[in-house]
CSV table of N, CA and C in Angstrom, one decimal:
chain,number,residue,atom,x,y,z
A,1012,ALA,N,113.8,-68.5,53.6
A,1012,ALA,CA,113.3,-68.9,52.3
A,1012,ALA,C,111.9,-69.4,52.5
A,1013,LYS,N,111.6,-70.2,53.6
A,1013,LYS,CA,110.3,-70.8,53.8
A,1013,LYS,C,109.3,-69.6,54.2
A,1014,ALA,N,109.8,-68.6,54.9
A,1014,ALA,CA,108.9,-67.5,55.2
A,1014,ALA,C,108.5,-66.7,54.0
A,1015,VAL,N,109.4,-66.5,53.1
A,1015,VAL,CA,109.1,-65.8,51.8
A,1015,VAL,C,108.2,-66.7,51.0
A,1016,GLU,N,108.4,-67.9,50.9
A,1016,GLU,CA,107.5,-68.8,50.2
A,1016,GLU,C,106.1,-68.8,50.8
A,1017,GLN,N,106.1,-68.8,52.1
A,1017,GLN,CA,104.8,-68.8,52.8
A,1017,GLN,C,104.0,-67.5,52.5
A,1018,LEU,N,104.7,-66.4,52.4
A,1018,LEU,CA,104.1,-65.1,52.1
A,1018,LEU,C,103.4,-65.2,50.7
A,1019,PHE,N,104.0,-65.8,49.8
A,1019,PHE,CA,103.4,-66.0,48.5
A,1019,PHE,C,102.2,-66.9,48.5
A,1020,ILE,N,102.3,-68.0,49.3
A,1020,ILE,CA,101.2,-69.0,49.4
A,1020,ILE,C,100.1,-68.3,50.1
A,1021,ASP,N,100.3,-67.6,51.2
A,1021,ASP,CA,99.2,-67.0,52.0
A,1021,ASP,C,98.5,-65.9,51.1
A,1022,ASN,N,99.1,-65.4,50.1
A,1022,ASN,CA,98.5,-64.3,49.3
A,1022,ASN,C,98.0,-64.8,47.9
A,1023,ASN,N,98.0,-66.2,47.8
A,1023,ASN,CA,97.6,-66.8,46.5
A,1023,ASN,C,98.3,-66.3,45.3
A,1024,VAL,N,99.6,-66.0,45.5
A,1024,VAL,CA,100.5,-65.6,44.4
A,1024,VAL,C,101.3,-66.8,44.0
A,1025,PRO,N,101.1,-67.4,42.9
A,1025,PRO,CA,101.8,-68.7,42.5
A,1025,PRO,C,103.3,-68.4,42.2
A,1026,LEU,N,104.1,-69.3,42.6
A,1026,LEU,CA,105.5,-69.3,42.2
A,1026,LEU,C,105.7,-70.2,41.0
A,1027,PRO,N,105.6,-69.7,39.8
A,1027,PRO,CA,105.7,-70.6,38.6
A,1027,PRO,C,107.0,-71.4,38.6
A,1028,PRO,N,107.0,-72.6,38.0
A,1028,PRO,CA,108.2,-73.3,37.8
A,1028,PRO,C,109.2,-72.5,37.0
A,1029,GLY,N,110.4,-72.5,37.4
A,1029,GLY,CA,111.4,-71.7,36.7
A,1029,GLY,C,111.5,-70.2,37.1
A,1030,CYS,N,110.5,-69.8,38.0
A,1030,CYS,CA,110.6,-68.5,38.6
A,1030,CYS,C,111.8,-68.4,39.5
A,1031,TYR,N,112.4,-67.3,39.6
A,1031,TYR,CA,113.6,-67.1,40.4
A,1031,TYR,C,113.3,-67.5,41.8
A,1032,PHE,N,112.2,-67.0,42.4
A,1032,PHE,CA,111.9,-67.4,43.8
A,1032,PHE,C,111.7,-68.9,44.0
A,1033,ALA,N,111.0,-69.5,43.1
A,1033,ALA,CA,110.8,-71.0,43.2
A,1033,ALA,C,112.2,-71.7,43.2
A,1034,ASP,N,113.0,-71.3,42.3
A,1034,ASP,CA,114.4,-71.9,42.2
A,1034,ASP,C,115.2,-71.6,43.4
A,1035,LEU,N,115.1,-70.4,43.9
A,1035,LEU,CA,115.9,-70.0,45.1
A,1035,LEU,C,115.4,-70.8,46.3
A,1036,VAL,N,114.1,-70.9,46.5
A,1036,VAL,CA,113.6,-71.7,47.6
A,1036,VAL,C,114.1,-73.1,47.5
A,1037,ALA,N,114.1,-73.7,46.3
A,1037,ALA,CA,114.5,-75.1,46.1
A,1037,ALA,C,116.0,-75.2,46.4
A,1038,ASP,N,116.8,-74.2,46.0
A,1038,ASP,CA,118.2,-74.2,46.3
A,1038,ASP,C,118.5,-74.1,47.8
A,1039,VAL,N,117.8,-73.2,48.5
A,1039,VAL,CA,118.0,-73.1,49.9
A,1039,VAL,C,117.6,-74.4,50.6
A,1040,THR,N,116.5,-75.0,50.2
A,1040,THR,CA,116.1,-76.3,50.8
A,1040,THR,C,117.1,-77.3,50.6
A,1041,LYS,N,117.6,-77.4,49.3
A,1041,LYS,CA,118.7,-78.4,49.0
A,1041,LYS,C,119.9,-78.2,49.8
A,1042,LEU,N,120.3,-76.9,50.0
A,1042,LEU,CA,121.5,-76.6,50.8
A,1042,LEU,C,121.3,-77.0,52.2
A,1043,SER,N,120.1,-76.6,52.8
A,1043,SER,CA,119.8,-77.0,54.2
A,1043,SER,C,119.9,-78.5,54.4
A,1044,ASP,N,119.2,-79.2,53.5
A,1044,ASP,CA,119.2,-80.7,53.6
A,1044,ASP,C,120.6,-81.3,53.5
A,1045,ALA,N,121.4,-80.8,52.5
A,1045,ALA,CA,122.8,-81.2,52.4
A,1045,ALA,C,123.6,-80.9,53.6
A,1046,TRP,N,123.4,-79.8,54.2
A,1046,TRP,CA,124.2,-79.4,55.3
A,1046,TRP,C,123.9,-80.3,56.5
A,1047,LEU,N,122.6,-80.5,56.7
A,1047,LEU,CA,122.1,-81.4,57.8
A,1047,LEU,C,122.6,-82.8,57.6
A,1048,MET,N,122.8,-83.3,56.4
A,1048,MET,CA,123.2,-84.6,56.1
A,1048,MET,C,124.7,-84.7,55.9
A,1049,ASN,N,125.4,-83.6,56.1
A,1049,ASN,CA,126.9,-83.5,55.9
A,1049,ASN,C,127.3,-84.0,54.5
A,1050,ASP,N,126.5,-83.6,53.6
A,1050,ASP,CA,126.7,-83.9,52.1
A,1050,ASP,C,127.5,-82.7,51.5
A,1051,LEU,N,128.8,-82.7,51.7
A,1051,LEU,CA,129.6,-81.6,51.3
A,1051,LEU,C,129.7,-81.4,49.8
A,1052,ASP,N,129.5,-82.5,49.0
A,1052,ASP,CA,129.5,-82.4,47.6
A,1052,ASP,C,128.3,-81.5,47.1
A,1053,THR,N,127.2,-81.7,47.7
A,1053,THR,CA,126.0,-80.9,47.4
A,1053,THR,C,126.1,-79.5,48.0
A,1054,ALA,N,126.4,-79.4,49.2
A,1054,ALA,CA,126.5,-78.1,49.9
A,1054,ALA,C,127.8,-77.4,49.5
A,1055,ASN,N,127.9,-77.1,48.3
A,1055,ASN,CA,129.2,-76.5,47.8
A,1055,ASN,C,129.1,-75.0,47.8
A,1056,ALA,N,130.2,-74.4,47.6
A,1056,ALA,CA,130.3,-72.9,47.7
A,1056,ALA,C,129.4,-72.2,46.7
A,1057,GLN,N,129.2,-72.7,45.5
A,1057,GLN,CA,128.3,-72.1,44.5
A,1057,GLN,C,126.9,-72.1,45.0
A,1058,LEU,N,126.4,-73.2,45.6
A,1058,LEU,CA,125.0,-73.2,46.1
A,1058,LEU,C,124.9,-72.3,47.3
A,1059,LEU,N,125.9,-72.3,48.2
A,1059,LEU,CA,125.9,-71.5,49.3
A,1059,LEU,C,125.9,-70.0,49.0
A,1060,PHE,N,126.6,-69.6,48.0
A,1060,PHE,CA,126.7,-68.2,47.5
A,1060,PHE,C,125.3,-67.8,46.9
A,1061,ARG,N,124.7,-68.7,46.1
A,1061,ARG,CA,123.4,-68.4,45.5
A,1061,ARG,C,122.3,-68.3,46.6
A,1062,ALA,N,122.4,-69.2,47.6
A,1062,ALA,CA,121.4,-69.2,48.6
A,1062,ALA,C,121.5,-68.0,49.6
A,1063,SER,N,122.7,-67.4,49.6
A,1063,SER,CA,122.9,-66.3,50.5
A,1063,SER,C,122.1,-65.1,50.1
A,1064,ALA,N,121.6,-65.0,48.9
A,1064,ALA,CA,120.8,-63.9,48.5
A,1064,ALA,C,119.5,-63.8,49.2
A,1065,ILE,N,119.0,-65.0,49.8
A,1065,ILE,CA,117.7,-65.0,50.4
A,1065,ILE,C,117.6,-64.0,51.6
A,1066,ASP,N,118.7,-63.8,52.3
A,1066,ASP,CA,118.6,-62.8,53.4
A,1066,ASP,C,118.3,-61.4,52.9
A,1067,ARG,N,119.0,-61.0,51.9
A,1067,ARG,CA,118.7,-59.7,51.4
A,1067,ARG,C,117.3,-59.6,50.8
A,1068,ILE,N,116.9,-60.6,50.1
A,1068,ILE,CA,115.5,-60.6,49.5
A,1068,ILE,C,114.5,-60.6,50.6
A,1069,ALA,N,114.7,-61.5,51.6
A,1069,ALA,CA,113.7,-61.6,52.7
A,1069,ALA,C,113.5,-60.3,53.5
A,1070,ASP,N,114.6,-59.6,53.7
A,1070,ASP,CA,114.6,-58.3,54.4
A,1070,ASP,C,113.7,-57.3,53.6
A,1071,ALA,N,113.6,-57.4,52.3
A,1071,ALA,CA,112.8,-56.4,51.5
A,1071,ALA,C,111.4,-56.9,51.3
A,1072,VAL,N,111.2,-58.2,51.3
A,1072,VAL,CA,109.9,-58.8,50.9
A,1072,VAL,C,109.0,-59.1,52.0
A,1073,LEU,N,109.6,-59.6,53.1
A,1073,LEU,CA,108.7,-60.1,54.3
A,1073,LEU,C,107.9,-58.9,54.9
A,1074,PRO,N,108.4,-57.7,54.9
A,1074,PRO,CA,107.5,-56.6,55.4
A,1074,PRO,C,106.3,-56.3,54.6
A,1075,LEU,N,106.2,-56.9,53.4
A,1075,LEU,CA,105.0,-56.7,52.6
A,1075,LEU,C,103.8,-57.4,53.3
A,1076,ALA,N,104.0,-58.2,54.2
A,1076,ALA,CA,102.9,-58.9,54.9
A,1076,ALA,C,101.9,-57.9,55.5
A,1077,THR,N,102.3,-56.7,55.8
A,1077,THR,CA,101.5,-55.6,56.4
A,1077,THR,C,100.9,-54.6,55.4
A,1078,VAL,N,101.2,-54.8,54.1
A,1078,VAL,CA,100.8,-53.9,53.1
A,1078,VAL,C,99.5,-54.4,52.4
A,1079,PRO,N,98.5,-53.5,52.3
A,1079,PRO,CA,97.2,-53.9,51.8
A,1079,PRO,C,97.3,-54.4,50.3
A,1080,ASN,N,98.1,-53.8,49.4
A,1080,ASN,CA,98.1,-54.1,48.0
A,1080,ASN,C,99.4,-55.0,47.7
A,1081,ARG,N,99.8,-55.8,48.7
A,1081,ARG,CA,101.0,-56.6,48.5
A,1081,ARG,C,101.0,-57.6,47.3
A,1082,ASN,N,99.8,-58.0,46.9
A,1082,ASN,CA,99.8,-59.0,45.8
A,1082,ASN,C,100.4,-58.3,44.5
A,1083,LYS,N,100.2,-57.0,44.3
A,1083,LYS,CA,100.8,-56.3,43.2
A,1083,LYS,C,102.3,-56.5,43.2
A,1084,TYR,N,102.9,-56.3,44.3
A,1084,TYR,CA,104.4,-56.4,44.4
A,1084,TYR,C,104.9,-57.9,44.4
A,1085,LEU,N,104.1,-58.8,45.0
A,1085,LEU,CA,104.5,-60.2,45.0
A,1085,LEU,C,104.5,-60.7,43.6
A,1086,THR,N,103.4,-60.4,42.9
A,1086,THR,CA,103.2,-60.8,41.5
A,1086,THR,C,104.4,-60.2,40.6
A,1087,ALA,N,104.7,-59.0,40.8
A,1087,ALA,CA,105.7,-58.3,40.0
A,1087,ALA,C,107.1,-59.0,40.2
A,1088,LEU,N,107.3,-59.4,41.5
A,1088,LEU,CA,108.6,-60.1,41.8
A,1088,LEU,C,108.8,-61.4,41.0
A,1089,THR,N,107.7,-62.0,40.6
A,1089,THR,CA,107.8,-63.3,39.8
A,1089,THR,C,107.8,-63.0,38.3
A,1090,SER,N,107.9,-61.8,37.9
A,1090,SER,CA,107.7,-61.4,36.5
A,1090,SER,C,109.0,-61.5,35.7
A,1091,GLY,N,110.1,-61.8,36.3
A,1091,GLY,CA,111.4,-61.8,35.6
A,1091,GLY,C,112.5,-62.2,36.6
A,1092,SER,N,113.7,-62.1,36.1
A,1092,SER,CA,114.9,-62.5,36.9
A,1092,SER,C,115.1,-61.6,38.0
A,1093,LEU,N,115.4,-62.1,39.2
A,1093,LEU,CA,115.8,-61.4,40.3
A,1093,LEU,C,117.2,-61.7,40.7
A,1094,ASP,N,117.9,-62.4,39.9
A,1094,ASP,CA,119.2,-62.9,40.2
A,1094,ASP,C,120.1,-61.6,40.2
A,1095,LEU,N,120.6,-61.3,41.4
A,1095,LEU,CA,121.3,-60.1,41.6
A,1095,LEU,C,122.7,-60.1,41.1
A,1096,LEU,N,123.1,-61.3,40.7
A,1096,LEU,CA,124.5,-61.5,40.1
A,1096,LEU,C,124.5,-61.4,38.6
A,1097,GLN,N,123.3,-61.4,38.0
A,1097,GLN,CA,123.2,-61.4,36.5
A,1097,GLN,C,122.9,-59.9,36.1
A,1098,ARG,N,123.5,-59.5,35.0
A,1098,ARG,CA,123.3,-58.2,34.5
A,1098,ARG,C,122.3,-58.2,33.4
A,1099,GLU,N,121.0,-58.3,33.8
A,1099,GLU,CA,119.9,-58.3,32.9
A,1099,GLU,C,118.8,-57.5,33.5
A,1100,GLN,N,118.1,-56.7,32.6
A,1100,GLN,CA,117.0,-55.8,33.1
A,1100,GLN,C,115.8,-56.7,33.3
A,1101,SER,N,115.1,-56.4,34.4
A,1101,SER,CA,113.8,-57.1,34.6
A,1101,SER,C,112.9,-56.2,35.5
A,1102,MET,N,111.6,-56.4,35.3
A,1102,MET,CA,110.7,-55.7,36.2
A,1102,MET,C,110.8,-56.1,37.6
A,1103,ALA,N,111.1,-57.4,37.8
A,1103,ALA,CA,111.3,-57.9,39.2
A,1103,ALA,C,112.4,-57.2,39.9
A,1104,LYS,N,113.5,-56.9,39.2
A,1104,LYS,CA,114.6,-56.2,39.8
A,1104,LYS,C,114.2,-54.7,40.1
A,1105,ASP,N,113.5,-54.1,39.2
A,1105,ASP,CA,113.0,-52.8,39.5
A,1105,ASP,C,112.1,-52.7,40.7
A,1106,ILE,N,111.2,-53.6,40.8
A,1106,ILE,CA,110.3,-53.7,42.0
A,1106,ILE,C,111.1,-54.0,43.3
A,1107,PHE,N,112.1,-54.9,43.1
A,1107,PHE,CA,112.9,-55.3,44.3
A,1107,PHE,C,113.6,-54.0,44.8
A,1108,TRP,N,114.1,-53.2,43.9
A,1108,TRP,CA,114.8,-52.0,44.3
A,1108,TRP,C,113.9,-51.1,45.2
A,1109,GLU,N,112.7,-50.9,44.7
A,1109,GLU,CA,111.7,-50.1,45.5
A,1109,GLU,C,111.5,-50.7,46.9
A,1110,LEU,N,111.3,-52.0,46.9
A,1110,LEU,CA,111.0,-52.7,48.2
A,1110,LEU,C,112.2,-52.7,49.1
A,1111,GLU,N,113.4,-52.8,48.5
A,1111,GLU,CA,114.6,-52.8,49.3
A,1111,GLU,C,114.8,-51.4,50.0
A,1112,LEU,N,114.6,-50.4,49.2
A,1112,LEU,CA,114.7,-49.0,49.8
A,1112,LEU,C,113.6,-48.8,50.8
A,1113,TRP,N,112.4,-49.2,50.5
A,1113,TRP,CA,111.3,-49.0,51.4
A,1113,TRP,C,111.5,-49.7,52.7
A,1114,SER,N,112.0,-50.9,52.7
A,1114,SER,CA,112.2,-51.6,54.0
A,1114,SER,C,113.4,-51.1,54.7
A,1115,THR,N,114.4,-50.6,54.0
A,1115,THR,CA,115.6,-50.0,54.7
A,1115,THR,C,115.2,-48.8,55.4
A,1116,LEU,N,114.4,-47.9,54.7
A,1116,LEU,CA,114.0,-46.6,55.3
A,1116,LEU,C,113.2,-46.9,56.6
A,1117,ASN,N,112.3,-47.9,56.5
A,1117,ASN,CA,111.4,-48.2,57.7
A,1117,ASN,C,112.2,-48.8,58.8
A,1118,ARG,N,113.2,-49.6,58.5
A,1118,ARG,CA,114.0,-50.2,59.5
A,1118,ARG,C,114.9,-49.1,60.2
A,1119,ARG,N,115.2,-48.1,59.5
A,1119,ARG,CA,116.0,-47.0,60.1
A,1119,ARG,C,115.1,-45.9,60.8
A,1120,GLY,N,113.8,-46.2,60.9
A,1120,GLY,CA,112.9,-45.2,61.6
A,1120,GLY,C,112.3,-44.2,60.8
A,1121,ILE,N,112.5,-44.2,59.4
A,1121,ILE,CA,111.9,-43.3,58.5
A,1121,ILE,C,110.6,-43.9,57.9
A,1122,THR,N,109.5,-43.5,58.3
A,1122,THR,CA,108.2,-44.1,57.8
A,1122,THR,C,108.0,-43.8,56.3
A,1123,ALA,N,108.1,-44.9,55.5
A,1123,ALA,CA,107.9,-44.8,54.1
A,1123,ALA,C,106.8,-45.7,53.7
A,1124,THR,N,106.0,-45.2,52.8
A,1124,THR,CA,104.9,-46.0,52.2
A,1124,THR,C,105.1,-46.3,50.8
A,1125,LEU,N,104.6,-47.4,50.3
A,1125,LEU,CA,104.6,-47.7,48.9
A,1125,LEU,C,103.5,-47.0,48.2
A,1126,HIS,N,103.8,-45.9,47.5
A,1126,HIS,CA,102.8,-45.1,46.9
A,1126,HIS,C,103.5,-44.3,45.8
A,1127,GLU,N,102.7,-43.8,44.8
A,1127,GLU,CA,103.3,-43.1,43.7
A,1127,GLU,C,104.0,-41.8,44.3
A,1128,PRO,N,105.2,-41.5,43.7
A,1128,PRO,CA,105.8,-42.0,42.5
A,1128,PRO,C,106.3,-43.5,42.7
A,1129,ASP,N,106.9,-43.8,43.8
A,1129,ASP,CA,107.2,-45.2,44.1
A,1129,ASP,C,107.1,-45.4,45.7
A,1130,LEU,N,107.7,-44.4,46.3
A,1130,LEU,CA,107.7,-44.3,47.8
A,1130,LEU,C,107.3,-42.9,48.2
A,1131,VAL,N,106.7,-42.8,49.4
A,1131,VAL,CA,106.4,-41.5,50.0
A,1131,VAL,C,106.8,-41.5,51.4
A,1132,VAL,N,107.5,-40.4,51.7
A,1132,VAL,CA,108.1,-40.2,53.1
A,1132,VAL,C,107.6,-38.9,53.6
A,1133,HIS,N,107.2,-38.8,54.9
A,1133,HIS,CA,106.7,-37.6,55.5
A,1133,HIS,C,107.9,-37.0,56.4
A,1134,PHE,N,108.3,-35.8,56.1
A,1134,PHE,CA,109.3,-35.1,56.9
A,1134,PHE,C,108.7,-33.9,57.5
A,1135,GLU,N,108.5,-33.9,58.8
A,1135,GLU,CA,107.8,-32.7,59.4
A,1135,GLU,C,106.6,-32.3,58.7
A,1136,ASP,N,106.5,-31.2,58.1
A,1136,ASP,CA,105.3,-30.7,57.4
A,1136,ASP,C,105.3,-31.0,55.9
A,1137,ALA,N,106.3,-31.7,55.4
A,1137,ALA,CA,106.4,-31.9,53.9
A,1137,ALA,C,106.2,-33.4,53.6
A,1138,THR,N,105.6,-33.7,52.5
A,1138,THR,CA,105.5,-35.0,51.9
A,1138,THR,C,106.5,-35.1,50.8
A,1139,VAL,N,107.3,-36.1,50.8
A,1139,VAL,CA,108.4,-36.2,49.7
A,1139,VAL,C,108.1,-37.5,49.0
A,1140,GLY,N,108.0,-37.3,47.6
A,1140,GLY,CA,107.9,-38.5,46.8
A,1140,GLY,C,109.3,-39.0,46.4
A,1141,ILE,N,109.4,-40.3,46.4
A,1141,ILE,CA,110.7,-40.8,46.0
A,1141,ILE,C,110.5,-41.7,44.8
A,1142,ALA,N,111.1,-41.4,43.7
A,1142,ALA,CA,111.1,-42.3,42.5
A,1142,ALA,C,112.3,-43.2,42.5
A,1143,CYS,N,112.1,-44.4,42.5
A,1143,CYS,CA,113.2,-45.4,42.5
A,1143,CYS,C,113.5,-45.9,41.1
A,1144,LYS,N,114.7,-45.7,40.7
A,1144,LYS,CA,115.1,-46.1,39.4
A,1144,LYS,C,116.4,-46.9,39.4
A,1145,LYS,N,116.4,-48.0,38.6
A,1145,LYS,CA,117.5,-48.9,38.5
A,1145,LYS,C,118.1,-48.6,37.1
A,1146,LEU,N,119.4,-48.3,37.1
A,1146,LEU,CA,120.1,-48.1,35.9
A,1146,LEU,C,120.8,-49.3,35.4
A,1147,TYR,N,120.5,-49.6,34.1
A,1147,TYR,CA,121.1,-50.9,33.5
A,1147,TYR,C,122.2,-50.5,32.4
A,1148,SER,N,122.2,-49.3,32.0
A,1148,SER,CA,123.1,-48.9,30.9
A,1148,SER,C,123.4,-47.4,31.0
A,1149,GLU,N,124.7,-47.1,30.8
A,1149,GLU,CA,125.1,-45.7,30.8
A,1149,GLU,C,124.4,-44.9,29.7
A,1150,ASN,N,124.0,-45.6,28.6
A,1150,ASN,CA,123.4,-44.9,27.5
A,1150,ASN,C,122.0,-44.4,27.8
A,1151,ASN,N,121.3,-44.9,28.8
A,1151,ASN,CA,120.0,-44.5,29.1
A,1151,ASN,C,119.8,-43.7,30.4
A,1152,VAL,N,120.9,-43.2,30.9
A,1152,VAL,CA,120.9,-42.4,32.2
A,1152,VAL,C,119.9,-41.2,32.0
A,1153,ALA,N,120.1,-40.4,31.0
A,1153,ALA,CA,119.3,-39.2,30.9
A,1153,ALA,C,117.8,-39.5,30.8
A,1154,LYS,N,117.5,-40.6,30.0
A,1154,LYS,CA,116.1,-41.0,29.9
A,1154,LYS,C,115.5,-41.5,31.2
A,1155,VAL,N,116.2,-42.3,31.9
A,1155,VAL,CA,115.8,-42.8,33.2
A,1155,VAL,C,115.6,-41.6,34.2
A,1156,LEU,N,116.5,-40.7,34.3
A,1156,LEU,CA,116.4,-39.6,35.2
A,1156,LEU,C,115.2,-38.7,34.8
A,1157,SER,N,115.0,-38.5,33.5
A,1157,SER,CA,113.8,-37.8,33.1
A,1157,SER,C,112.5,-38.4,33.5
A,1158,GLN,N,112.4,-39.8,33.3
A,1158,GLN,CA,111.3,-40.5,33.8
A,1158,GLN,C,111.0,-40.3,35.2
A,1159,GLY,N,112.1,-40.4,36.0
A,1159,GLY,CA,111.9,-40.3,37.5
A,1159,GLY,C,111.4,-38.9,37.9
A,1160,VAL,N,112.0,-37.9,37.3
A,1160,VAL,CA,111.6,-36.5,37.6
A,1160,VAL,C,110.1,-36.3,37.2
A,1161,SER,N,109.7,-36.9,36.0
A,1161,SER,CA,108.3,-36.8,35.6
A,1161,SER,C,107.4,-37.4,36.6
A,1162,GLN,N,107.8,-38.6,37.1
A,1162,GLN,CA,107.0,-39.3,38.1
A,1162,GLN,C,106.8,-38.5,39.3
A,1163,ILE,N,107.8,-37.8,39.8
A,1163,ILE,CA,107.8,-37.0,41.0
A,1163,ILE,C,106.9,-35.8,40.7
A,1164,GLU,N,107.1,-35.1,39.6
A,1164,GLU,CA,106.4,-33.9,39.3
A,1164,GLU,C,104.9,-34.2,39.2
A,1165,ALA,N,104.5,-35.3,38.8
A,1165,ALA,CA,103.1,-35.7,38.6
A,1165,ALA,C,102.3,-35.9,39.9
A,1166,THR,N,103.1,-36.1,41.0
A,1166,THR,CA,102.4,-36.5,42.2
A,1166,THR,C,102.8,-35.7,43.4
A,1167,HIS,N,104.0,-35.0,43.4
A,1167,HIS,CA,104.4,-34.3,44.6
A,1167,HIS,C,105.1,-33.0,44.3
A,1168,LYS,N,105.1,-32.1,45.3
A,1168,LYS,CA,105.8,-30.8,45.1
A,1168,LYS,C,107.3,-31.0,45.4
A,1169,PHE,N,107.6,-31.9,46.3
A,1169,PHE,CA,109.0,-32.2,46.6
A,1169,PHE,C,109.3,-33.7,46.3
A,1170,GLY,N,110.5,-33.9,45.8
A,1170,GLY,CA,110.9,-35.3,45.6
A,1170,GLY,C,112.3,-35.6,45.5
A,1171,LEU,N,112.6,-36.9,45.6
A,1171,LEU,CA,114.0,-37.4,45.5
A,1171,LEU,C,114.0,-38.5,44.4
A,1172,LEU,N,115.1,-38.6,43.8
A,1172,LEU,CA,115.3,-39.7,42.8
A,1172,LEU,C,116.3,-40.6,43.5
A,1173,ALA,N,115.9,-41.9,43.7
A,1173,ALA,CA,116.8,-42.9,44.3
A,1173,ALA,C,117.3,-43.8,43.2
A,1174,LEU,N,118.6,-43.8,43.0
A,1174,LEU,CA,119.2,-44.5,41.9
A,1174,LEU,C,119.9,-45.8,42.4
A,1175,ASN,N,119.7,-46.9,41.7
A,1175,ASN,CA,120.4,-48.1,42.0
A,1175,ASN,C,121.4,-48.3,40.8
A,1176,LEU,N,122.7,-48.3,41.1
A,1176,LEU,CA,123.7,-48.4,40.1
A,1176,LEU,C,124.4,-49.8,40.0
A,1177,ASP,N,123.8,-50.8,40.7
A,1177,ASP,CA,124.4,-52.1,40.8
A,1177,ASP,C,124.8,-52.7,39.5
A,1178,ASP,N,123.9,-52.5,38.5
A,1178,ASP,CA,124.2,-53.2,37.2
A,1178,ASP,C,125.2,-52.3,36.3
A,1179,LEU,N,125.6,-51.2,36.8
A,1179,LEU,CA,126.6,-50.4,36.0
A,1179,LEU,C,128.0,-50.6,36.6
A,1180,LEU,N,128.1,-51.2,37.8
A,1180,LEU,CA,129.4,-51.5,38.4
A,1180,LEU,C,130.0,-52.8,37.8
A,1181,PRO,N,131.3,-53.0,37.8
A,1181,PRO,CA,131.9,-54.2,37.4
A,1181,PRO,C,131.3,-55.4,38.2
A,1182,GLY,N,131.1,-56.5,37.5
A,1182,GLY,CA,130.5,-57.7,38.1
A,1182,GLY,C,131.4,-58.2,39.3
């Protein structure tokens, strides 16, 4: 949590009060302090579960330290809810999905860059554009797929559409 917070500070991207990241860092700090003080009333399961999201978020966000235009992504992550347990649409969740896939590909040895359509991967002699889309409703699937295909066609000859279905699954 402190490393994620420091990334925002180092890049002069404020964490506004009430911002998910600001609240999450506060919760993780509160949990850590309570744990060290053996305050089991404060270090409860609800706080522990909420704070556990920081590992997943850190894996996706910390690699931004090497990206030249990282402020764009850091700022977008503060633009709405990133609570992965809440079923609400937000630009922050959309950006997080791009970053999560980007960091996962890179950790697996597939060099991906943050570039239009959302990600770009080089396979042998081909450049593949990946449009990352997060689905929030079954009613909008066709529209979202069409947007993704348009994004790819505008920038690449070959492409993939990476879909995140988290918010369509039962809570």
